[in-house]
Tab-separated table of N, CA, C and O in Angstrom:
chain	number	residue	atom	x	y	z
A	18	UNK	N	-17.734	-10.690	9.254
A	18	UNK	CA	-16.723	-11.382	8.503
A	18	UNK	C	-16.245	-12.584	9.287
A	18	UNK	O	-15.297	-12.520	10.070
A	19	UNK	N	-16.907	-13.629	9.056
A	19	UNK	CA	-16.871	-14.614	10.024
A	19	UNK	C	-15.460	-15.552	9.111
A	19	UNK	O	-14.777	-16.205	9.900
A	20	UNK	N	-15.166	-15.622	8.140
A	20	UNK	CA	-14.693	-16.351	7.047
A	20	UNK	C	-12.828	-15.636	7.748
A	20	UNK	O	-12.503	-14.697	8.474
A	21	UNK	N	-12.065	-16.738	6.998
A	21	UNK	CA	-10.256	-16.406	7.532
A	21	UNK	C	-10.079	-15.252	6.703
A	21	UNK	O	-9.407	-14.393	7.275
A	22	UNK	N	-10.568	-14.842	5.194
A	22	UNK	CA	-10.406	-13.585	4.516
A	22	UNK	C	-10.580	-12.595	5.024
A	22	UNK	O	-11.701	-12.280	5.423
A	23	UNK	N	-8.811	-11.291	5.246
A	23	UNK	CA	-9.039	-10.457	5.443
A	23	UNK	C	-9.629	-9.363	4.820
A	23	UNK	O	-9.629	-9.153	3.607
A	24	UNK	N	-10.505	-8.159	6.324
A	24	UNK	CA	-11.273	-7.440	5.333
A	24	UNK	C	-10.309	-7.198	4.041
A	24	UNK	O	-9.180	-7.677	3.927
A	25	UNK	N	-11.044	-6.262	2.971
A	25	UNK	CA	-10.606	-5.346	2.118
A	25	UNK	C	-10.271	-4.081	2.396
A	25	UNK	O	-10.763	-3.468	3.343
A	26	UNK	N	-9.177	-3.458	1.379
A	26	UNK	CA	-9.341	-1.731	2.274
A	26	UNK	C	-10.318	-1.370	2.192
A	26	UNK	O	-10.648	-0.805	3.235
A	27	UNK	N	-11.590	-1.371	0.951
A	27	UNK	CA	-12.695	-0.200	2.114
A	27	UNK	C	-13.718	-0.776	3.004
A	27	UNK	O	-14.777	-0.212	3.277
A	28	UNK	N	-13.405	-1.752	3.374
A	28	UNK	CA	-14.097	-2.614	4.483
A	28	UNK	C	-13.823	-1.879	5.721
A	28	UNK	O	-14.634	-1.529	6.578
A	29	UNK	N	-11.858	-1.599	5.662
A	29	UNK	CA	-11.522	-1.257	6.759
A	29	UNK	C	-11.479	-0.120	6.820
A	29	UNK	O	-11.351	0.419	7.919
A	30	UNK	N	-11.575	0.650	5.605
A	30	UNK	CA	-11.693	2.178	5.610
A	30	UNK	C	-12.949	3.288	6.025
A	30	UNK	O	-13.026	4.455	6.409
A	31	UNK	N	-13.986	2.023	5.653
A	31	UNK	CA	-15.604	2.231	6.236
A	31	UNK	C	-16.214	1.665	6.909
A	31	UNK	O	-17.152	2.324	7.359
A	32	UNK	N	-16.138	0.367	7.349
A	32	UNK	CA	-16.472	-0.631	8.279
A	32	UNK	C	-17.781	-0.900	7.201
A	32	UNK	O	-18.903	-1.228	7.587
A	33	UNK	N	-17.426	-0.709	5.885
A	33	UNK	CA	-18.586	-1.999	5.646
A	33	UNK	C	-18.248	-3.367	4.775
A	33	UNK	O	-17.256	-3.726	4.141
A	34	UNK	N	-19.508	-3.944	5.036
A	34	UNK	CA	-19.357	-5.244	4.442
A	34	UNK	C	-19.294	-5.502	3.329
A	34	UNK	O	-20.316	-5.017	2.844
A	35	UNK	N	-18.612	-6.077	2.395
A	35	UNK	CA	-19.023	-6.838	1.563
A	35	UNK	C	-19.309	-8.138	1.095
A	35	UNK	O	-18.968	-8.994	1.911
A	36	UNK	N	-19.782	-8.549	0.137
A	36	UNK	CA	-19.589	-10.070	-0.209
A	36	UNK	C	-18.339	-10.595	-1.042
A	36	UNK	O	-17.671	-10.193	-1.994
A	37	UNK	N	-18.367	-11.748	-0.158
A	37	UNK	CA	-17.234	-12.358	-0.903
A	37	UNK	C	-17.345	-13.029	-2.231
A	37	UNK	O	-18.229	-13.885	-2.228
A	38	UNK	N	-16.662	-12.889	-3.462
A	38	UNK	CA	-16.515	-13.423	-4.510
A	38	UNK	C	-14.778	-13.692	-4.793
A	38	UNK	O	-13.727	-13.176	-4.412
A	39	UNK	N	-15.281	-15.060	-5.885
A	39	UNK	CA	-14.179	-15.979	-6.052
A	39	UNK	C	-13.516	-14.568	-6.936
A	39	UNK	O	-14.121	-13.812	-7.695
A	40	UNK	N	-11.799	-14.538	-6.446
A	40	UNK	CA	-11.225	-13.593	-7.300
A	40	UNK	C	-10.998	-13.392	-8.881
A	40	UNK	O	-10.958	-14.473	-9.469
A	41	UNK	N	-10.842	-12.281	-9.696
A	41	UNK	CA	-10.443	-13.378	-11.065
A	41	UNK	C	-8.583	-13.364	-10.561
A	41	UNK	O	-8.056	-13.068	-9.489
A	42	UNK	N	-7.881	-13.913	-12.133
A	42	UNK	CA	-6.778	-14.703	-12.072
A	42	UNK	C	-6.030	-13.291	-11.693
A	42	UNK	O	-6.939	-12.470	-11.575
A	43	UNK	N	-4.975	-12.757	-11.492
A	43	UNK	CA	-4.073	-11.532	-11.322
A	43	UNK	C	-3.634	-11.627	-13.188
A	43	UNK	O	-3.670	-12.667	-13.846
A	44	UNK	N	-3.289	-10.413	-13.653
A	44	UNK	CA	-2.261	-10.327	-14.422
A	44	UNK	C	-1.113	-10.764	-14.438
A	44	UNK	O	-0.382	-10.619	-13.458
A	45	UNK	N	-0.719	-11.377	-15.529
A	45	UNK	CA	1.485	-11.297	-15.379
A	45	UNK	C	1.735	-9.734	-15.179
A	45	UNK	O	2.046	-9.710	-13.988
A	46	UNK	N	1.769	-8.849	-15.479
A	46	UNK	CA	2.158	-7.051	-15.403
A	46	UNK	C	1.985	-7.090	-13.744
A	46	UNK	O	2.938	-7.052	-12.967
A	47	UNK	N	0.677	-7.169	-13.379
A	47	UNK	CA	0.120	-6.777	-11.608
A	47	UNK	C	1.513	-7.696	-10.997
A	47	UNK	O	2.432	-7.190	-10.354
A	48	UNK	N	1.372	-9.538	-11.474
A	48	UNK	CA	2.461	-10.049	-10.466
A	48	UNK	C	3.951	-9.464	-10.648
A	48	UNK	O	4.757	-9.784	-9.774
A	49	UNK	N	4.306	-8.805	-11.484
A	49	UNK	CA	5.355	-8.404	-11.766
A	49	UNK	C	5.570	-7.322	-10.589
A	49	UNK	O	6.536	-7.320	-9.826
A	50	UNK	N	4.470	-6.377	-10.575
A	50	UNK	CA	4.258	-5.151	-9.965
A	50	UNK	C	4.416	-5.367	-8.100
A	50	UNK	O	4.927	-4.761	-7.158
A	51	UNK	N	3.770	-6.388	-8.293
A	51	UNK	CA	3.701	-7.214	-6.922
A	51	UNK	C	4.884	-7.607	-6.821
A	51	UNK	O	5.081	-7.270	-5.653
A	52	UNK	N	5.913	-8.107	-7.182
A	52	UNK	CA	7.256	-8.830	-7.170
A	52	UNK	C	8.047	-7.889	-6.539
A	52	UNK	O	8.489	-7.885	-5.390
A	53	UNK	N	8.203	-6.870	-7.688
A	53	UNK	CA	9.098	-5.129	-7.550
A	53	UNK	C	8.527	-5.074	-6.223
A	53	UNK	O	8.744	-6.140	-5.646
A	54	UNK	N	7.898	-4.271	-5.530
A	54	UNK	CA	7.171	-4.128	-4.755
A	54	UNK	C	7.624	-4.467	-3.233
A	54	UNK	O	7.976	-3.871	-2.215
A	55	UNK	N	7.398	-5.803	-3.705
A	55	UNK	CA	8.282	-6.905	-2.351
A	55	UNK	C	9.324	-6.852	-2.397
A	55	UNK	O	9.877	-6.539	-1.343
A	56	UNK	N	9.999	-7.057	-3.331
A	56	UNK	CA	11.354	-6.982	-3.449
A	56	UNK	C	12.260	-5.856	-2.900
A	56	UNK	O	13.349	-6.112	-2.386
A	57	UNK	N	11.590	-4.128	-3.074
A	57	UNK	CA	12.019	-3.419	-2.339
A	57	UNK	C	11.833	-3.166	-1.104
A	57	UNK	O	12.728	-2.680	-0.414
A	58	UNK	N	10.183	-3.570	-0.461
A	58	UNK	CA	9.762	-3.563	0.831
A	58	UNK	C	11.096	-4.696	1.823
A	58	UNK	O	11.229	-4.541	3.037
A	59	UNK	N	11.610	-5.339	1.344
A	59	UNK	CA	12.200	-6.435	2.418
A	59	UNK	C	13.665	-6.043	2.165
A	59	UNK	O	14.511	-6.761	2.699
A	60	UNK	N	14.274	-4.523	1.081
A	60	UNK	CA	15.455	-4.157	1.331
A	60	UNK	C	15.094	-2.422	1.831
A	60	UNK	O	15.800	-1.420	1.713
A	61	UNK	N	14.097	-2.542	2.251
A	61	UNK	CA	13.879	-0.934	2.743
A	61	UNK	C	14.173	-1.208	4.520
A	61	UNK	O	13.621	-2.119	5.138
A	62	UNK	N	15.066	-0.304	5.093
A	62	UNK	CA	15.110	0.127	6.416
A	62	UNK	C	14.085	0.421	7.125
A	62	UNK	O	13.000	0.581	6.567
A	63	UNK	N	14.220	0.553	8.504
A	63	UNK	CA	13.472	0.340	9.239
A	63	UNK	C	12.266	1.627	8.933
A	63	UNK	O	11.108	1.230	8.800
A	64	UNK	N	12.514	3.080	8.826
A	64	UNK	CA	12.370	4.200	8.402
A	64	UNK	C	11.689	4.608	7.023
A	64	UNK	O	10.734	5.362	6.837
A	65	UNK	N	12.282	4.054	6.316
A	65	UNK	CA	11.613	3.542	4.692
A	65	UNK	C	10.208	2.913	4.886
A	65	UNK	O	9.100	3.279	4.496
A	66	UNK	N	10.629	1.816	5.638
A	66	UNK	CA	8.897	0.807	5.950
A	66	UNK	C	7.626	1.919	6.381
A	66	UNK	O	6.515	2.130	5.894
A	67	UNK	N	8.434	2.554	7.633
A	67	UNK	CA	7.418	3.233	8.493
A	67	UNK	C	6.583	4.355	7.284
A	67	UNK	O	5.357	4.463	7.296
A	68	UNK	N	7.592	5.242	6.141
A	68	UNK	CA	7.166	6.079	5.296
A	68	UNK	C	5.832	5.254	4.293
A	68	UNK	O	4.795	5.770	3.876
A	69	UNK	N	6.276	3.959	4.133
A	69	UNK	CA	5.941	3.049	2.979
A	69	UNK	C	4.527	2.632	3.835
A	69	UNK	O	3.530	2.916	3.171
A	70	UNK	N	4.206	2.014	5.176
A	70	UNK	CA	3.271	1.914	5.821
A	70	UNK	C	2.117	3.354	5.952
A	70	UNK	O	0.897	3.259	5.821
A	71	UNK	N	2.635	4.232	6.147
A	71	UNK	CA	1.836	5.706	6.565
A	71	UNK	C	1.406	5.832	4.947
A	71	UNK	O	0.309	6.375	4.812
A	72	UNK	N	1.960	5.496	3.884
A	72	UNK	CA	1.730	5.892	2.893
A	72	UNK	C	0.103	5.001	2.428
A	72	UNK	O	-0.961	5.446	1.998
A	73	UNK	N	0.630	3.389	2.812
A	73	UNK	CA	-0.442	2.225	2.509
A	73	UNK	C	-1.653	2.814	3.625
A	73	UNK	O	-2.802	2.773	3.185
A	74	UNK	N	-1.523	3.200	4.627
A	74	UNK	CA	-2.860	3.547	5.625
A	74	UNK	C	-3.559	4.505	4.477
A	74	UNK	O	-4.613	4.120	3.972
A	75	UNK	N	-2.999	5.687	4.090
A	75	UNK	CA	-3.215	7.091	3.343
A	75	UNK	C	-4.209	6.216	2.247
A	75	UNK	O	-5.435	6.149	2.338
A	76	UNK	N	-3.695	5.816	1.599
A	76	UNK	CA	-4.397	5.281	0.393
A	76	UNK	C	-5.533	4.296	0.713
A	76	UNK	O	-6.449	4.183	-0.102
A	77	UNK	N	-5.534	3.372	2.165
A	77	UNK	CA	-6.825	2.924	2.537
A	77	UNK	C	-7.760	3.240	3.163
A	77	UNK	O	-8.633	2.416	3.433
A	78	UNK	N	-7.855	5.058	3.730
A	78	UNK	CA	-8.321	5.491	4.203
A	78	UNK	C	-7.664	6.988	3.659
A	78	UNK	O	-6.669	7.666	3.919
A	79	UNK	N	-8.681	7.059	2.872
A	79	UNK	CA	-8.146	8.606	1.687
A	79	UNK	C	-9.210	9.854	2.306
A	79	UNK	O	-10.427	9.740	2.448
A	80	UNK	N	-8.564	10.781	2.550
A	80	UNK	CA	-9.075	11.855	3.201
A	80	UNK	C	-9.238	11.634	4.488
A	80	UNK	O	-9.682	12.492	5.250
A	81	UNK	N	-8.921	10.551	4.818
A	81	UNK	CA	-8.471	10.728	6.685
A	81	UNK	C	-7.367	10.766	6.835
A	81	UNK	O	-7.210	11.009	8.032
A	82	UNK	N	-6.233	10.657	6.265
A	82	UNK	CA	-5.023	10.941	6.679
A	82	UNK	C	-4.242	11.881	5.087
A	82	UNK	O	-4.533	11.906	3.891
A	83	UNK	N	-3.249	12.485	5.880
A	83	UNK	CA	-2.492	13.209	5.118
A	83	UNK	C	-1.061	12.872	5.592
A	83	UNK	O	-0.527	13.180	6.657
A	84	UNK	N	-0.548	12.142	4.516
A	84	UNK	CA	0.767	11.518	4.694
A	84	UNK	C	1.860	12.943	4.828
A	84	UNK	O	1.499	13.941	4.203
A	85	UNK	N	3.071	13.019	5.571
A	85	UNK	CA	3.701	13.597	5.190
A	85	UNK	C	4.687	13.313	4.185
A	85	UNK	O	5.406	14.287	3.957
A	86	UNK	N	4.998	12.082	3.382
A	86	UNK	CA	5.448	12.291	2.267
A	86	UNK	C	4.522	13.015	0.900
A	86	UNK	O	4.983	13.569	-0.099
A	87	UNK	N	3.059	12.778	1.280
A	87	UNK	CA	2.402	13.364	0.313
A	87	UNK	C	2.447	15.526	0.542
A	87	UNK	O	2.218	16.416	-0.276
A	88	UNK	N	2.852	15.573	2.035
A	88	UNK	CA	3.102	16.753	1.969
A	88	UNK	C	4.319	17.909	1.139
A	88	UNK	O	4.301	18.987	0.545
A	89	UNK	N	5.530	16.619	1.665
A	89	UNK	CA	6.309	17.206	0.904
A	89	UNK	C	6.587	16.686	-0.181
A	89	UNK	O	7.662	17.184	-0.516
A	90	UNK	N	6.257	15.975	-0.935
A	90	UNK	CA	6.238	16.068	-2.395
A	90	UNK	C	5.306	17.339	-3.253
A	90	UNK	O	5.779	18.007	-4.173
A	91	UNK	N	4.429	17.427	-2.915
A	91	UNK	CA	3.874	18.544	-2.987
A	91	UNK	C	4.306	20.101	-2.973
A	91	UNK	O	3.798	20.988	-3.659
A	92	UNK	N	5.400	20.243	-1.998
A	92	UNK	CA	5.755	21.696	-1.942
A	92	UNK	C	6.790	21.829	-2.969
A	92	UNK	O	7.478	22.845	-3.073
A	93	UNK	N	6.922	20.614	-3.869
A	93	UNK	CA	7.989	21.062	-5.079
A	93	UNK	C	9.048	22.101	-4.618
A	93	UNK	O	9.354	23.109	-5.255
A	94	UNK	N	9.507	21.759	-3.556
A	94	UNK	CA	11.250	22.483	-3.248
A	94	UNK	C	12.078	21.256	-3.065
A	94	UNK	O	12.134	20.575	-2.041
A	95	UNK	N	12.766	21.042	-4.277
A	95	UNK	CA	14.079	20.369	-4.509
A	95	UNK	C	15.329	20.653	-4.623
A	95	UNK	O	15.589	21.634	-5.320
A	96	UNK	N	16.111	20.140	-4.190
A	96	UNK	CA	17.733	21.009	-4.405
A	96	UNK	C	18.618	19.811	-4.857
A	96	UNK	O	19.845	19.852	-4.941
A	97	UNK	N	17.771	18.661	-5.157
A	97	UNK	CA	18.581	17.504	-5.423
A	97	UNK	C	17.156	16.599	-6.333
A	97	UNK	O	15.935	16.756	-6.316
A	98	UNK	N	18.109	15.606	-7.089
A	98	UNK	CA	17.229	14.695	-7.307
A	98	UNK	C	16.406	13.980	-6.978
A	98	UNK	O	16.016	14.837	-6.186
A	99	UNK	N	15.502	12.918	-6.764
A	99	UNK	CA	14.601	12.318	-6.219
A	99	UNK	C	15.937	11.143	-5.680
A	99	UNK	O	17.018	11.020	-6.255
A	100	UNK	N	15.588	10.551	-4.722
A	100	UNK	CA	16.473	8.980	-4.085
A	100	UNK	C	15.873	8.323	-4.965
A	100	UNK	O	14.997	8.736	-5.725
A	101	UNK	N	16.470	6.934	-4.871
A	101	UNK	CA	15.870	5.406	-5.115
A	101	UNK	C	14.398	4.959	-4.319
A	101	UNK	O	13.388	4.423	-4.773
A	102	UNK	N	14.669	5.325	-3.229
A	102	UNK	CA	13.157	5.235	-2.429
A	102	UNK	C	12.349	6.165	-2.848
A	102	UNK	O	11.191	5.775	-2.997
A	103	UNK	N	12.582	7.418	-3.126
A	103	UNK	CA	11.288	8.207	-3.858
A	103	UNK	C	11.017	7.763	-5.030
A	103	UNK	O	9.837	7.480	-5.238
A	104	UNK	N	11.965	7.578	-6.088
A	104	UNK	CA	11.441	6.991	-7.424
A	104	UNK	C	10.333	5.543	-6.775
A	104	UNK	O	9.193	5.452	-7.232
A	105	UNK	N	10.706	4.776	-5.985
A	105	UNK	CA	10.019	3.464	-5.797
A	105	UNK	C	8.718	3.458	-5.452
A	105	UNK	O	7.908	2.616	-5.837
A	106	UNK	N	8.348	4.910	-4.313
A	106	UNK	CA	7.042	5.370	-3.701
A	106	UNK	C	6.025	5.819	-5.124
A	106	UNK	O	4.826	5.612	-5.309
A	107	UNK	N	7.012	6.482	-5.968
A	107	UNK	CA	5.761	7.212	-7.096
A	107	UNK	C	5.802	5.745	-7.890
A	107	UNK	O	4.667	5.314	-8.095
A	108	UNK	N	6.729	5.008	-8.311
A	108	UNK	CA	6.082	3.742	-9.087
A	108	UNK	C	4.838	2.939	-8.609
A	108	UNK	O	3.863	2.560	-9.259
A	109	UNK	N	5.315	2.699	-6.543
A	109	UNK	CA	4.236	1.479	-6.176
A	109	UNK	C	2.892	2.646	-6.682
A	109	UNK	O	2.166	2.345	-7.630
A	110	UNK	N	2.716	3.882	-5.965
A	110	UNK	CA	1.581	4.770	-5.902
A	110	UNK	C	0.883	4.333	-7.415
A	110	UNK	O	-0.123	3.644	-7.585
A	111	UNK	N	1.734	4.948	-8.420
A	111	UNK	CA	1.088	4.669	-9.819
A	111	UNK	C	0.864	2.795	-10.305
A	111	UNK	O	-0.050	2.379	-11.018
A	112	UNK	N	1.799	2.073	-9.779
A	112	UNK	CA	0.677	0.642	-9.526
A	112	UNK	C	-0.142	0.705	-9.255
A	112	UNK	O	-1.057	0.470	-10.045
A	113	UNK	N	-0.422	1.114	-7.774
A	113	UNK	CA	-1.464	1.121	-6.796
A	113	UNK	C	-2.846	1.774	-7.410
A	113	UNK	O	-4.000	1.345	-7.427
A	114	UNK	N	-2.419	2.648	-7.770
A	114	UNK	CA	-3.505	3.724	-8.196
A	114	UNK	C	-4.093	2.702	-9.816
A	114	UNK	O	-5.163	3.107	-10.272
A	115	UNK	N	-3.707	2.000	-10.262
A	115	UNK	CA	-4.125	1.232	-11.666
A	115	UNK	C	-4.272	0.331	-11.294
A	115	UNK	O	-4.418	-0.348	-12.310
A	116	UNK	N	-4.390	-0.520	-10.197
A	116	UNK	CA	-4.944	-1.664	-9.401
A	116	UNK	C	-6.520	-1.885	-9.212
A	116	UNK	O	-7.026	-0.869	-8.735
A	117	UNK	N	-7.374	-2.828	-9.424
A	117	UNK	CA	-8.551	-3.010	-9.087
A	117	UNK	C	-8.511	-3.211	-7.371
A	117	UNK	O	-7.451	-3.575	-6.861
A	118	UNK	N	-9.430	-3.015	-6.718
A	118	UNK	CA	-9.687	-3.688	-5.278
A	118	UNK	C	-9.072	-5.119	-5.199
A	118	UNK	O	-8.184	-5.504	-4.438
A	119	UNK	N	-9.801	-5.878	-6.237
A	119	UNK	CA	-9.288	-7.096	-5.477
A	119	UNK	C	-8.111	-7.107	-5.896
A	119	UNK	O	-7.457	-7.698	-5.037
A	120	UNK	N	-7.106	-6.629	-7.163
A	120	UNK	CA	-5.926	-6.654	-6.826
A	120	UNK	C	-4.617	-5.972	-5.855
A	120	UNK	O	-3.406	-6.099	-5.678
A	121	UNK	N	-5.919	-5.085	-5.329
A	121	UNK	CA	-4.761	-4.287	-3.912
A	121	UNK	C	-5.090	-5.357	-2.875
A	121	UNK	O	-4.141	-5.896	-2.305
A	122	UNK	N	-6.390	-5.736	-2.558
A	122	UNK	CA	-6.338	-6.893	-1.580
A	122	UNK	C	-5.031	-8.050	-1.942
A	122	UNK	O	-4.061	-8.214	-1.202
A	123	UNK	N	-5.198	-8.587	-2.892
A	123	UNK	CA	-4.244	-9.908	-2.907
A	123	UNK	C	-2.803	-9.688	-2.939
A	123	UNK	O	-1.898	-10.518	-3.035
A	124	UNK	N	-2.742	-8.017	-2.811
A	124	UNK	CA	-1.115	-7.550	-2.591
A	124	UNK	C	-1.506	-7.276	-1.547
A	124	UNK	O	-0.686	-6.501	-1.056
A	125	UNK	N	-2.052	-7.398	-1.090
A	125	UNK	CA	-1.810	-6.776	0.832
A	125	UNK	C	-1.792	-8.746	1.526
A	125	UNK	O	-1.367	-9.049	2.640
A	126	UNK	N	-2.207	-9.478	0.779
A	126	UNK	CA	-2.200	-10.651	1.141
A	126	UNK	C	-1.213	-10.866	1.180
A	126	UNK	O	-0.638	-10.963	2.264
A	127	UNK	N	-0.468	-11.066	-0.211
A	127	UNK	CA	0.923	-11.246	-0.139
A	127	UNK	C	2.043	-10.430	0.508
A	127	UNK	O	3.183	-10.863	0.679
A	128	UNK	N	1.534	-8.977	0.919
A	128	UNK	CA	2.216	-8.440	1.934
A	128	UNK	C	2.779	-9.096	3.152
A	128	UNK	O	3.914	-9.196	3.618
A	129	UNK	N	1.070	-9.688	3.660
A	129	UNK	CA	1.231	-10.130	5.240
A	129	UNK	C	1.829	-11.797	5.024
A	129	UNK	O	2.303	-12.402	5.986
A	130	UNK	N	1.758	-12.258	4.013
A	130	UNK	CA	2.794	-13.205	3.903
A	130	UNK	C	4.306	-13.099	4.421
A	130	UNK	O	4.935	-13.841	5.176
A	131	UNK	N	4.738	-11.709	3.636
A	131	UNK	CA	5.904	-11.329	3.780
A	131	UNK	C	6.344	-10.636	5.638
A	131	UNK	O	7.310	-10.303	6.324
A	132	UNK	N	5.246	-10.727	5.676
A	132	UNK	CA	5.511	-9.665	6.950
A	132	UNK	C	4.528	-9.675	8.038
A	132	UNK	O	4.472	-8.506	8.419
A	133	UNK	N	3.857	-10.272	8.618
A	133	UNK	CA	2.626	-10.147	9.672
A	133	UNK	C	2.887	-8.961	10.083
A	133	UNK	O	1.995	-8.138	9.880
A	134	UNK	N	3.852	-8.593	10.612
A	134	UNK	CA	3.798	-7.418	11.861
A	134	UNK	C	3.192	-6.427	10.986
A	134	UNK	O	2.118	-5.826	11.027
A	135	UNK	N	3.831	-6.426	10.464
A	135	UNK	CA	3.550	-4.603	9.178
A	135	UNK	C	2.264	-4.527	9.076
A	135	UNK	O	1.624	-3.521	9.380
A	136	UNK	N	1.604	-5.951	8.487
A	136	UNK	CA	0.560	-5.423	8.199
A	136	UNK	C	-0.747	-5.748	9.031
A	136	UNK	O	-1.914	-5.722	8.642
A	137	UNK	N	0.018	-6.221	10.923
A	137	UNK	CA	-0.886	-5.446	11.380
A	137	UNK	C	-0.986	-4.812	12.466
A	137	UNK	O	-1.647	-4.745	13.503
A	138	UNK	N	0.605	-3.980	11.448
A	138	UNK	CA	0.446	-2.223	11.791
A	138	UNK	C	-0.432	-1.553	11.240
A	138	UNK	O	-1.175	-0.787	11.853
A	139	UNK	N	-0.469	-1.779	9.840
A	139	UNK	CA	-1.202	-1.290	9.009
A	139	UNK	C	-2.644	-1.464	9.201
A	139	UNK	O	-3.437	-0.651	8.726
A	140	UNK	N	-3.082	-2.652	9.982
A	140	UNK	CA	-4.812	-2.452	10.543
A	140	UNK	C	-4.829	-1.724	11.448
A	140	UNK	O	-5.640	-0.823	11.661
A	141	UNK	N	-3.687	-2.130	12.245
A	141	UNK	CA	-4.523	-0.895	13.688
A	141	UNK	C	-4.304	0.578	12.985
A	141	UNK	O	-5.263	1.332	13.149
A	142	UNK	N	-3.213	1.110	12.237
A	142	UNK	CA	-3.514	2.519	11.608
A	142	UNK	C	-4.605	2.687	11.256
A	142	UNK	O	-5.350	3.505	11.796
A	143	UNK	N	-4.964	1.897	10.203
A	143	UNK	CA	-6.568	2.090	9.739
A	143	UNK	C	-8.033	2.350	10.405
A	143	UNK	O	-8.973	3.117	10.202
A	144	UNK	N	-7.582	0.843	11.697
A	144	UNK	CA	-8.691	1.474	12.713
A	144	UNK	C	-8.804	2.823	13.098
A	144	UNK	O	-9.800	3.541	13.191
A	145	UNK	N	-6.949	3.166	13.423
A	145	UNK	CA	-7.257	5.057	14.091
A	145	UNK	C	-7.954	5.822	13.209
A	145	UNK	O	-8.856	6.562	13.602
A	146	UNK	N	-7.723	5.757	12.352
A	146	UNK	CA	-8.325	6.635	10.914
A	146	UNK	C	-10.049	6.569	11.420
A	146	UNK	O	-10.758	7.538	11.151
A	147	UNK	N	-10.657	5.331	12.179
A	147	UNK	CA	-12.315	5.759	12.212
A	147	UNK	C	-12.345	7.322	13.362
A	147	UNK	O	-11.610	7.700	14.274
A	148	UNK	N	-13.693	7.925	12.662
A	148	UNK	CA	-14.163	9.185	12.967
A	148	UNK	C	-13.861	10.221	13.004
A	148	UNK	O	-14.363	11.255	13.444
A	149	UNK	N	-12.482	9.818	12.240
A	149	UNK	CA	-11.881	11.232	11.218
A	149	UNK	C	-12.176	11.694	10.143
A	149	UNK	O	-12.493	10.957	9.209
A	150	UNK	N	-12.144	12.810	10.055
A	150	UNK	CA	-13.121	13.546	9.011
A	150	UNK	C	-12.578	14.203	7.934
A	150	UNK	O	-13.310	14.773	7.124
């Protein structure tokens, strides 16, 4: 990847290559999705990020990591409602999850717009994720 385009997640999730093609246009719905998105990432605490990061590694490297928010959402023991930050995690997830590749790439673009460091926290996580099984 000689080119300034960063990999893709499963570039970085597998170390392989692909070719580059011109993107198509984003949706109005996706930029919307993308907006929300940002908008809560840059009023989430320091703690929030770190959940919201472990969550973005999880999903770019699926079956090498097991988030612990994906743990405990799972054990369905509630004694209270969901927060504002949990409702926000199952919205981005169900974005995320109805996203093409190249539209999770050009939100991780616009991520590291928003944020260099984060997201590259979020590469070196990914790197750890190689030769886990």
């Amino acid at each position: 990847m000689s080119d300034s385009t960063p990999p893709s997640l499963v570039d970085l999730a597998y170390g392989l290559g692909s070719s580059r093609r011109q993107s198509p246009p984003l949706s109005f719905v996706t930029l919307q999705e993308y907006r929300c998105v940002l908008s809560w990432f840059l009023g989430w605490g320091t703690t929030q990020r770190q959940q919201f990061l472990e969550d973005l590694i999880s999903k770019a490297a699926p079956g090498k990591v097991c988030s612990l928010l994906t743990q405990l959402t799972t054990m369905q023991v509630r004694d209270r409602p969901p927060n504002i930050f949990e409702c926000q995690l199952r919205l981005w997830t169900q974005w995320f999850e109805s996203w093409t590749e190249e539209e999770r790439n050009a939100f991780l673009n616009r991520l590291e717009e928003t944020d260099p460091m984060f997201v590259a926290q979020f590469y070196t996580g990914v790197a750890g994720t190689a030769g886990r099984d």
